C-alpha positions as protocol buffer text, in pm:
chain_id: "A"
residue {
  index: 1
  type: MET
  ca { x: 8673 y: 2763 z: 1128 }
}
residue {
  index: 2
  type: GLY
  ca { x: 9071 y: 2807 z: 1244 }
}
residue {
  index: 3
  type: ILE
  ca { x: 8950 y: 2884 z: 1577 }
}
residue {
  index: 4
  type: ILE
  ca { x: 8776 y: 2516 z: 1627 }
}
residue {
  index: 5
  type: LEU
  ca { x: 8995 y: 2325 z: 1415 }
}
residue {
  index: 6
  type: ARG
  ca { x: 9268 y: 2439 z: 1701 }
}
residue {
  index: 7
  type: ILE
  ca { x: 9066 y: 2381 z: 2000 }
}
residue {
  index: 8
  type: SER
  ca { x: 8997 y: 2004 z: 1848 }
}
residue {
  index: 9
  type: ARG
  ca { x: 9325 y: 1918 z: 1831 }
}
residue {
  index: 10
  type: TYR
  ca { x: 9418 y: 2006 z: 2165 }
}
residue {
  index: 11
  type: GLU
  ca { x: 9179 y: 1801 z: 2309 }
}
residue {
  index: 12
  type: ASP
  ca { x: 9224 y: 1559 z: 2066 }
}
residue {
  index: 13
  type: GLN
  ca { x: 9556 y: 1576 z: 2252 }
}
residue {
  index: 14
  type: ALA
  ca { x: 9439 y: 1609 z: 2620 }
}
residue {
  index: 15
  type: SER
  ca { x: 9248 y: 1343 z: 2607 }
}
residue {
  index: 16
  type: TYR
  ca { x: 9481 y: 1051 z: 2639 }
}
residue {
  index: 17
  type: GLN
  ca { x: 9792 y: 1229 z: 2771 }
}
residue {
  index: 18
  type: SER
  ca { x: 9788 y: 1022 z: 3035 }
}
residue {
  index: 19
  type: HIS
  ca { x: 9780 y: 758 z: 2916 }
}
residue {
  index: 20
  type: TYR
  ca { x: 10056 y: 556 z: 2851 }
}
residue {
  index: 21
  type: LEU
  ca { x: 9948 y: 471 z: 2428 }
}
residue {
  index: 22
  type: GLY
  ca { x: 9864 y: 823 z: 2407 }
}
residue {
  index: 23
  type: LEU
  ca { x: 9584 y: 871 z: 2082 }
}
residue {
  index: 24
  type: MET
  ca { x: 9616 y: 505 z: 2047 }
}
residue {
  index: 25
  type: TRP
  ca { x: 9328 y: 469 z: 2176 }
}
residue {
  index: 26
  type: GLU
  ca { x: 9192 y: 655 z: 1991 }
}
residue {
  index: 27
  type: TYR
  ca { x: 9146 y: 380 z: 1744 }
}
residue {
  index: 28
  type: LEU
  ca { x: 9249 y: 67 z: 1937 }
}
residue {
  index: 29
  type: TYR
  ca { x: 8927 y: 67 z: 2130 }
}
residue {
  index: 30
  type: PRO
  ca { x: 8701 y: 39 z: 1818 }
}
residue {
  index: 31
  type: LEU
  ca { x: 8893 y: -212 z: 1683 }
}
residue {
  index: 32
  type: ILE
  ca { x: 8859 y: -439 z: 1926 }
}
residue {
  index: 33
  type: GLN
  ca { x: 8491 y: -362 z: 1930 }
}
residue {
  index: 34
  type: ILE
  ca { x: 8476 y: -472 z: 1593 }
}
residue {
  index: 35
  type: ALA
  ca { x: 8676 y: -775 z: 1635 }
}
residue {
  index: 36
  type: ILE
  ca { x: 8441 y: -896 z: 1875 }
}
residue {
  index: 37
  type: TYR
  ca { x: 8151 y: -812 z: 1663 }
}
residue {
  index: 38
  type: TRP
  ca { x: 8277 y: -1011 z: 1425 }
}
residue {
  index: 39
  type: LEU
  ca { x: 8332 y: -1323 z: 1627 }
}
residue {
  index: 40
  type: VAL
  ca { x: 7970 y: -1254 z: 1755 }
}
residue {
  index: 41
  type: PHE
  ca { x: 7766 y: -1254 z: 1497 }
}
residue {
  index: 42
  type: GLY
  ca { x: 7967 y: -1313 z: 1151 }
}
residue {
  index: 43
  type: VAL
  ca { x: 8147 y: -1608 z: 1300 }
}
residue {
  index: 44
  type: GLY
  ca { x: 7915 y: -1721 z: 1551 }
}
residue {
  index: 45
  type: LEU
  ca { x: 7575 y: -1656 z: 1468 }
}
residue {
  index: 46
  type: LYS
  ca { x: 7584 y: -1589 z: 1147 }
}
residue {
  index: 47
  type: HIS
  ca { x: 7894 y: -1831 z: 1054 }
}
residue {
  index: 48
  type: GLY
  ca { x: 7992 y: -1644 z: 813 }
}
residue {
  index: 49
  type: LYS
  ca { x: 7769 y: -1603 z: 566 }
}
residue {
  index: 50
  type: PRO
  ca { x: 7753 y: -1300 z: 309 }
}
residue {
  index: 51
  type: LEU
  ca { x: 7593 y: -1001 z: 289 }
}
residue {
  index: 52
  type: GLN
  ca { x: 7447 y: -814 z: 4 }
}
residue {
  index: 53
  type: GLY
  ca { x: 7687 y: -1020 z: -190 }
}
residue {
  index: 54
  type: ILE
  ca { x: 7995 y: -941 z: 18 }
}
residue {
  index: 55
  type: GLY
  ca { x: 8121 y: -1127 z: 335 }
}
residue {
  index: 56
  type: TYR
  ca { x: 8045 y: -1034 z: 625 }
}
residue {
  index: 57
  type: LEU
  ca { x: 8323 y: -876 z: 810 }
}
residue {
  index: 58
  type: PRO
  ca { x: 8373 y: -595 z: 529 }
}
residue {
  index: 59
  type: TRP
  ca { x: 7974 y: -529 z: 529 }
}
residue {
  index: 60
  type: MET
  ca { x: 7990 y: -451 z: 917 }
}
residue {
  index: 61
  type: VAL
  ca { x: 8295 y: -274 z: 919 }
}
residue {
  index: 62
  type: ILE
  ca { x: 8118 y: -38 z: 630 }
}
residue {
  index: 63
  type: GLY
  ca { x: 7921 y: 36 z: 861 }
}
residue {
  index: 64
  type: ILE
  ca { x: 7987 y: 73 z: 1231 }
}
residue {
  index: 65
  type: SER
  ca { x: 8302 y: 362 z: 1135 }
}
residue {
  index: 66
  type: PRO
  ca { x: 8039 y: 652 z: 1073 }
}
residue {
  index: 67
  type: TRP
  ca { x: 7833 y: 504 z: 1369 }
}
residue {
  index: 68
  type: PHE
  ca { x: 8114 y: 479 z: 1591 }
}
residue {
  index: 69
  type: PHE
  ca { x: 8192 y: 847 z: 1517 }
}
residue {
  index: 70
  type: MET
  ca { x: 7820 y: 939 z: 1514 }
}
residue {
  index: 71
  type: ASN
  ca { x: 7800 y: 742 z: 1900 }
}
residue {
  index: 72
  type: ARG
  ca { x: 8119 y: 954 z: 2014 }
}
residue {
  index: 73
  type: ALA
  ca { x: 8056 y: 1244 z: 1880 }
}
residue {
  index: 74
  type: THR
  ca { x: 7641 y: 1274 z: 1943 }
}
residue {
  index: 75
  type: LEU
  ca { x: 7754 y: 1199 z: 2311 }
}
residue {
  index: 76
  type: ASP
  ca { x: 8080 y: 1423 z: 2304 }
}
residue {
  index: 77
  type: ALA
  ca { x: 7887 y: 1707 z: 2176 }
}
residue {
  index: 78
  type: SER
  ca { x: 7612 y: 1639 z: 2408 }
}
residue {
  index: 79
  type: LYS
  ca { x: 7797 y: 1762 z: 2765 }
}
residue {
  index: 80
  type: SER
  ca { x: 8012 y: 2059 z: 2541 }
}
residue {
  index: 81
  type: ILE
  ca { x: 7862 y: 2315 z: 2739 }
}
residue {
  index: 82
  type: PHE
  ca { x: 7792 y: 2211 z: 3020 }
}
residue {
  index: 83
  type: GLN
  ca { x: 8206 y: 2121 z: 3008 }
}
residue {
  index: 84
  type: ARG
  ca { x: 8357 y: 2438 z: 2884 }
}
residue {
  index: 85
  type: VAL
  ca { x: 8089 y: 2683 z: 2986 }
}
residue {
  index: 86
  type: ASN
  ca { x: 8287 y: 2818 z: 3302 }
}
residue {
  index: 87
  type: MET
  ca { x: 8616 y: 2867 z: 3082 }
}
residue {
  index: 88
  type: VAL
  ca { x: 8435 y: 3047 z: 2742 }
}
residue {
  index: 89
  type: ALA
  ca { x: 8218 y: 3271 z: 3024 }
}
residue {
  index: 90
  type: LYS
  ca { x: 8556 y: 3485 z: 3093 }
}
residue {
  index: 91
  type: MET
  ca { x: 8633 y: 3554 z: 2720 }
}
residue {
  index: 92
  type: LYS
  ca { x: 8456 y: 3646 z: 2366 }
}
residue {
  index: 93
  type: PHE
  ca { x: 8442 y: 3258 z: 2222 }
}
residue {
  index: 94
  type: PRO
  ca { x: 8110 y: 3174 z: 2094 }
}
residue {
  index: 95
  type: ILE
  ca { x: 7935 y: 2906 z: 2316 }
}
residue {
  index: 96
  type: SER
  ca { x: 7730 y: 2799 z: 2008 }
}
residue {
  index: 97
  type: ALA
  ca { x: 8024 y: 2669 z: 1853 }
}
residue {
  index: 98
  type: LEU
  ca { x: 8094 y: 2436 z: 2181 }
}
residue {
  index: 99
  type: PRO
  ca { x: 7873 y: 2161 z: 1993 }
}
residue {
  index: 100
  type: THR
  ca { x: 8116 y: 2126 z: 1662 }
}
residue {
  index: 101
  type: ILE
  ca { x: 8458 y: 2164 z: 1822 }
}
residue {
  index: 102
  type: LYS
  ca { x: 8351 y: 1810 z: 1951 }
}
residue {
  index: 103
  type: VAL
  ca { x: 8248 y: 1710 z: 1629 }
}
residue {
  index: 104
  type: VAL
  ca { x: 8558 y: 1850 z: 1449 }
}
residue {
  index: 105
  type: SER
  ca { x: 8750 y: 1685 z: 1749 }
}
residue {
  index: 106
  type: ASN
  ca { x: 8637 y: 1287 z: 1663 }
}
residue {
  index: 107
  type: LEU
  ca { x: 8726 y: 1326 z: 1283 }
}
residue {
  index: 108
  type: SER
  ca { x: 9074 y: 1204 z: 1310 }
}
residue {
  index: 109
  type: SER
  ca { x: 8945 y: 868 z: 1422 }
}
residue {
  index: 110
  type: PHE
  ca { x: 8635 y: 874 z: 1256 }
}
residue {
  index: 111
  type: TRP
  ca { x: 8899 y: 939 z: 877 }
}
residue {
  index: 112
  type: THR
  ca { x: 9142 y: 641 z: 991 }
}
residue {
  index: 113
  type: MET
  ca { x: 8905 y: 388 z: 1065 }
}
residue {
  index: 114
  type: MET
  ca { x: 8749 y: 468 z: 664 }
}
residue {
  index: 115
  type: VAL
  ca { x: 9090 y: 381 z: 575 }
}
residue {
  index: 116
  type: PHE
  ca { x: 9029 y: 66 z: 746 }
}
residue {
  index: 117
  type: SER
  ca { x: 8728 y: 21 z: 634 }
}
residue {
  index: 118
  type: ILE
  ca { x: 8872 y: 68 z: 254 }
}
residue {
  index: 119
  type: PHE
  ca { x: 9135 y: -204 z: 278 }
}
residue {
  index: 120
  type: ILE
  ca { x: 8939 y: -472 z: 454 }
}
residue {
  index: 121
  type: GLY
  ca { x: 8698 y: -426 z: 134 }
}
residue {
  index: 122
  type: LEU
  ca { x: 8927 y: -469 z: -120 }
}
residue {
  index: 123
  type: LEU
  ca { x: 9080 y: -749 z: 94 }
}
residue {
  index: 124
  type: ASN
  ca { x: 8747 y: -916 z: 30 }
}
residue {
  index: 125
  type: GLY
  ca { x: 8649 y: -824 z: -348 }
}
residue {
  index: 126
  type: VAL
  ca { x: 8462 y: -487 z: -286 }
}
residue {
  index: 127
  type: TYR
  ca { x: 8676 y: -235 z: -558 }
}
residue {
  index: 128
  type: PRO
  ca { x: 8610 y: 166 z: -605 }
}
residue {
  index: 129
  type: LYS
  ca { x: 8347 y: 205 z: -861 }
}
residue {
  index: 130
  type: VAL
  ca { x: 8144 y: 513 z: -992 }
}
residue {
  index: 131
  type: SER
  ca { x: 7917 y: 481 z: -663 }
}
residue {
  index: 132
  type: TRP
  ca { x: 8180 y: 628 z: -442 }
}
residue {
  index: 133
  type: PHE
  ca { x: 8191 y: 936 z: -523 }
}
residue {
  index: 134
  type: GLN
  ca { x: 7850 y: 927 z: -338 }
}
residue {
  index: 135
  type: TRP
  ca { x: 8002 y: 931 z: -12 }
}
residue {
  index: 136
  type: ILE
  ca { x: 8057 y: 1268 z: 54 }
}
residue {
  index: 137
  type: TYR
  ca { x: 7679 y: 1391 z: 84 }
}
residue {
  index: 138
  type: TYR
  ca { x: 7632 y: 1133 z: 384 }
}
residue {
  index: 139
  type: PHE
  ca { x: 7956 y: 1310 z: 536 }
}
residue {
  index: 140
  type: PHE
  ca { x: 7789 y: 1589 z: 436 }
}
residue {
  index: 141
  type: ALA
  ca { x: 7447 y: 1452 z: 545 }
}
residue {
  index: 142
  type: MET
  ca { x: 7563 y: 1265 z: 895 }
}
residue {
  index: 143
  type: ILE
  ca { x: 7765 y: 1574 z: 978 }
}
residue {
  index: 144
  type: CYS
  ca { x: 7481 y: 1846 z: 926 }
}
residue {
  index: 145
  type: LEU
  ca { x: 7327 y: 1555 z: 1136 }
}
residue {
  index: 146
  type: LEU
  ca { x: 7573 y: 1555 z: 1468 }
}
residue {
  index: 147
  type: VAL
  ca { x: 7580 y: 1987 z: 1463 }
}
residue {
  index: 148
  type: ALA
  ca { x: 7229 y: 1976 z: 1491 }
}
residue {
  index: 149
  type: LEU
  ca { x: 7178 y: 1711 z: 1766 }
}
residue {
  index: 150
  type: GLY
  ca { x: 7489 y: 1829 z: 1912 }
}
residue {
  index: 151
  type: VAL
  ca { x: 7339 y: 2240 z: 1947 }
}
residue {
  index: 152
  type: LEU
  ca { x: 6975 y: 2080 z: 2059 }
}
residue {
  index: 153
  type: ASN
  ca { x: 7163 y: 1788 z: 2320 }
}
residue {
  index: 154
  type: SER
  ca { x: 7409 y: 2026 z: 2438 }
}
residue {
  index: 155
  type: CYS
  ca { x: 7129 y: 2310 z: 2535 }
}
residue {
  index: 156
  type: ILE
  ca { x: 6917 y: 2007 z: 2712 }
}
residue {
  index: 157
  type: SER
  ca { x: 7220 y: 1858 z: 2863 }
}
residue {
  index: 158
  type: VAL
  ca { x: 7263 y: 2197 z: 3081 }
}
residue {
  index: 159
  type: LEU
  ca { x: 6868 y: 2201 z: 3130 }
}
residue {
  index: 160
  type: VAL
  ca { x: 6795 y: 1889 z: 3302 }
}
residue {
  index: 161
  type: ARG
  ca { x: 7159 y: 1781 z: 3405 }
}
residue {
  index: 162
  type: ASP
  ca { x: 6993 y: 1391 z: 3413 }
}
residue {
  index: 163
  type: TYR
  ca { x: 6946 y: 1433 z: 3011 }
}
residue {
  index: 164
  type: HIS
  ca { x: 7254 y: 1331 z: 2897 }
}
residue {
  index: 165
  type: ILE
  ca { x: 7254 y: 969 z: 3096 }
}
residue {
  index: 166
  type: LEU
  ca { x: 6910 y: 881 z: 2887 }
}
residue {
  index: 167
  type: LEU
  ca { x: 7080 y: 1009 z: 2572 }
}
residue {
  index: 168
  type: GLN
  ca { x: 7297 y: 757 z: 2630 }
}
residue {
  index: 169
  type: SER
  ca { x: 7082 y: 535 z: 2712 }
}
residue {
  index: 170
  type: LEU
  ca { x: 6938 y: 598 z: 2437 }
}
residue {
  index: 171
  type: MET
  ca { x: 7293 y: 555 z: 2185 }
}
residue {
  index: 172
  type: ARG
  ca { x: 7344 y: 204 z: 2305 }
}
residue {
  index: 173
  type: MET
  ca { x: 6954 y: 95 z: 2213 }
}
residue {
  index: 174
  type: LEU
  ca { x: 6985 y: 325 z: 1874 }
}
residue {
  index: 175
  type: PHE
  ca { x: 7322 y: 98 z: 1760 }
}
residue {
  index: 176
  type: TYR
  ca { x: 7130 y: -189 z: 1753 }
}
residue {
  index: 177
  type: MET
  ca { x: 6811 y: -28 z: 1567 }
}
residue {
  index: 178
  type: SER
  ca { x: 7034 y: 159 z: 1352 }
}
residue {
  index: 179
  type: GLY
  ca { x: 7094 y: -121 z: 1085 }
}
residue {
  index: 180
  type: VAL
  ca { x: 7519 y: -187 z: 1228 }
}
residue {
  index: 181
  type: LEU
  ca { x: 7530 y: -517 z: 1271 }
}
residue {
  index: 182
  type: PHE
  ca { x: 7168 y: -650 z: 1105 }
}
residue {
  index: 183
  type: ASN
  ca { x: 7065 y: -587 z: 758 }
}
residue {
  index: 184
  type: PHE
  ca { x: 6701 y: -551 z: 836 }
}
residue {
  index: 185
  type: VAL
  ca { x: 6582 y: -518 z: 475 }
}
residue {
  index: 186
  type: THR
  ca { x: 6621 y: -908 z: 440 }
}
residue {
  index: 187
  type: THR
  ca { x: 6533 y: -1045 z: 786 }
}
residue {
  index: 188
  type: SER
  ca { x: 6221 y: -1154 z: 890 }
}
residue {
  index: 189
  type: PHE
  ca { x: 6071 y: -849 z: 1033 }
}
residue {
  index: 190
  type: PRO
  ca { x: 5754 y: -712 z: 916 }
}
residue {
  index: 191
  type: ALA
  ca { x: 5764 y: -429 z: 686 }
}
residue {
  index: 192
  type: PRO
  ca { x: 5577 y: -151 z: 944 }
}
residue {
  index: 193
  type: PHE
  ca { x: 5864 y: -222 z: 1131 }
}
residue {
  index: 194
  type: VAL
  ca { x: 6105 y: -181 z: 919 }
}
residue {
  index: 195
  type: HIS
  ca { x: 5968 y: 165 z: 830 }
}
residue {
  index: 196
  type: LEU
  ca { x: 5937 y: 257 z: 1119 }
}
residue {
  index: 197
  type: LEU
  ca { x: 6348 y: 132 z: 1206 }
}
residue {
  index: 198
  type: GLU
  ca { x: 6413 y: 346 z: 858 }
}
residue {
  index: 199
  type: LEU
  ca { x: 6271 y: 677 z: 1042 }
}
residue {
  index: 200
  type: ASN
  ca { x: 6555 y: 668 z: 1222 }
}
residue {
  index: 201
  type: PRO
  ca { x: 6847 y: 919 z: 1078 }
}
residue {
  index: 202
  type: TYR
  ca { x: 7115 y: 726 z: 1197 }
}
residue {
  index: 203
  type: TYR
  ca { x: 7000 y: 454 z: 1015 }
}
residue {
  index: 204
  type: TYR
  ca { x: 7013 y: 681 z: 720 }
}
residue {
  index: 205
  type: ILE
  ca { x: 7372 y: 778 z: 745 }
}
residue {
  index: 206
  type: VAL
  ca { x: 7486 y: 444 z: 794 }
}
residue {
  index: 207
  type: SER
  ca { x: 7314 y: 269 z: 543 }
}
residue {
  index: 208
  type: GLY
  ca { x: 7384 y: 534 z: 325 }
}
residue {
  index: 209
  type: PHE
  ca { x: 7784 y: 483 z: 358 }
}
residue {
  index: 210
  type: ARG
  ca { x: 7727 y: 124 z: 286 }
}
residue {
  index: 211
  type: GLU
  ca { x: 7485 y: 165 z: -28 }
}
residue {
  index: 212
  type: SER
  ca { x: 7819 y: 427 z: -131 }
}
residue {
  index: 213
  type: PHE
  ca { x: 8033 y: 149 z: -143 }
}
residue {
  index: 214
  type: ILE
  ca { x: 7896 y: -155 z: -182 }
}
residue {
  index: 215
  type: GLY
  ca { x: 7743 y: 18 z: -532 }
}
residue {
  index: 216
  type: THR
  ca { x: 7365 y: -106 z: -422 }
}
residue {
  index: 217
  type: GLY
  ca { x: 7184 y: 207 z: -439 }
}
residue {
  index: 218
  type: TRP
  ca { x: 7177 y: 616 z: -465 }
}
residue {
  index: 219
  type: PHE
  ca { x: 7020 y: 883 z: -228 }
}
residue {
  index: 220
  type: TRP
  ca { x: 6790 y: 1035 z: -507 }
}
residue {
  index: 221
  type: GLN
  ca { x: 6647 y: 643 z: -505 }
}
residue {
  index: 222
  type: ARG
  ca { x: 6496 y: 678 z: -151 }
}
residue {
  index: 223
  type: PRO
  ca { x: 6374 y: 1000 z: -166 }
}
residue {
  index: 224
  type: VAL
  ca { x: 6103 y: 963 z: 101 }
}
residue {
  index: 225
  type: MET
  ca { x: 6378 y: 839 z: 322 }
}
residue {
  index: 226
  type: THR
  ca { x: 6582 y: 1162 z: 210 }
}
residue {
  index: 227
  type: LEU
  ca { x: 6306 y: 1394 z: 240 }
}
residue {
  index: 228
  type: GLU
  ca { x: 6290 y: 1280 z: 628 }
}
residue {
  index: 229
  type: PHE
  ca { x: 6642 y: 1258 z: 722 }
}
residue {
  index: 230
  type: TRP
  ca { x: 6678 y: 1633 z: 639 }
}
residue {
  index: 231
  type: SER
  ca { x: 6319 y: 1749 z: 777 }
}
residue {
  index: 232
  type: PHE
  ca { x: 6370 y: 1599 z: 1097 }
}
residue {
  index: 233
  type: VAL
  ca { x: 6800 y: 1792 z: 1095 }
}
residue {
  index: 234
  type: PHE
  ca { x: 6598 y: 2118 z: 996 }
}
residue {
  index: 235
  type: ILE
  ca { x: 6337 y: 2109 z: 1337 }
}
residue {
  index: 236
  type: VAL
  ca { x: 6593 y: 1962 z: 1512 }
}
residue {
  index: 237
  type: LEU
  ca { x: 6878 y: 2235 z: 1467 }
}
residue {
  index: 238
  type: LEU
  ca { x: 6580 y: 2504 z: 1485 }
}
residue {
  index: 239
  type: VAL
  ca { x: 6433 y: 2339 z: 1809 }
}
residue {
  index: 240
  type: GLY
  ca { x: 6835 y: 2354 z: 1937 }
}
residue {
  index: 241
  type: SER
  ca { x: 6900 y: 2712 z: 1827 }
}
residue {
  index: 242
  type: HIS
  ca { x: 6541 y: 2854 z: 1943 }
}
residue {
  index: 243
  type: LEU
  ca { x: 6678 y: 2714 z: 2306 }
}
residue {
  index: 244
  type: HIS
  ca { x: 7030 y: 2806 z: 2312 }
}
residue {
  index: 245
  type: PHE
  ca { x: 6939 y: 3182 z: 2218 }
}
residue {
  index: 246
  type: LYS
  ca { x: 6697 y: 3135 z: 2529 }
}
residue {
  index: 247
  type: PHE
  ca { x: 6917 y: 3002 z: 2758 }
}
residue {
  index: 248
  type: ARG
  ca { x: 7300 y: 3127 z: 2668 }
}
residue {
  index: 249
  type: SER
  ca { x: 7295 y: 3410 z: 2907 }
}
residue {
  index: 250
  type: ARG
  ca { x: 7209 y: 3185 z: 3191 }
}
residue {
  index: 251
  type: PHE
  ca { x: 7420 y: 2824 z: 3138 }
}
residue {
  index: 252
  type: VAL
  ca { x: 7636 y: 3023 z: 3371 }
}
residue {
  index: 253
  type: ASP
  ca { x: 7422 y: 3048 z: 3672 }
}
residue {
  index: 254
  type: LEU
  ca { x: 7254 y: 2731 z: 3520 }
}
residue {
  index: 255
  type: ILE
  ca { x: 7553 y: 2513 z: 3573 }
}
C-alpha cells in the first residue's frame, strides 16, 4: 500500500509539471465545467428551480463531484497497464496494482471537490445531519467499483487497442445517464426506463452521495439496487481477475 501511495503522488506531480499552474488544473478544470453546467442547466433550462428541496447548484455539485472522480479514475485505470507495462516488466512489481495506483492518484482532487460541495451546500441551507455518515459506505462502494473496473478495463485495453477509445465514448454517454444533471425519478421518464437507468452502477454512487448529504434516504432502503450494484462489482472483478492472470505474462508481447 505504501508503494501505491508514493507512486500515485509522483504521478500527480508528473502529470502537470510542464504547466504553469501545475496541479491547480486538477481543481480549475472541474470548477470551470461546474460553472458551465450550472449556467446551461440550472439557470437556462431549469430557471433556478430547486430539486429534492434544495437549489439546483448544490444538488448538481454534490452529484458531479463523485462523477468527476469516477470518470477520470475509470479512464486513467483503463490505460494504466498499457502505459507502464514496459517499466514494471523490468522490475519486481505487481502489474495488478497499476489500476489501483491510478484510482488513488485521483483522490486528491476528489477530496477537494467534496470540500467544495460541502461549502456550496452550507451556503444553500444543506447542514450536517446523521445521514452524512452514510457517505463512508458510498465512498467504499465507489472505490470497490473503480478497482474492479480498472482491473477489467486495463486488461481489455491491452488485448483490444480500440477499447479505450470506445470506453471514452461510453463514459460521455454515461455522464447523462447517471443522474448527474437530471433527476430521473421526478421527471417524465416512464418507470421501466427509470429502472433500466438505475442499473447503472455510476448512478447508484451519484444518487447515494446525494441521499447522504441531502438526507433523503438510506442505502438499506433500496435493497434491490444495492444487491444489483454489488453483484455487478463482484462479476466485473471476477472476470477482470481471470483475464489478468491469464494474459499478464503476455502483456509485454501484446503491447
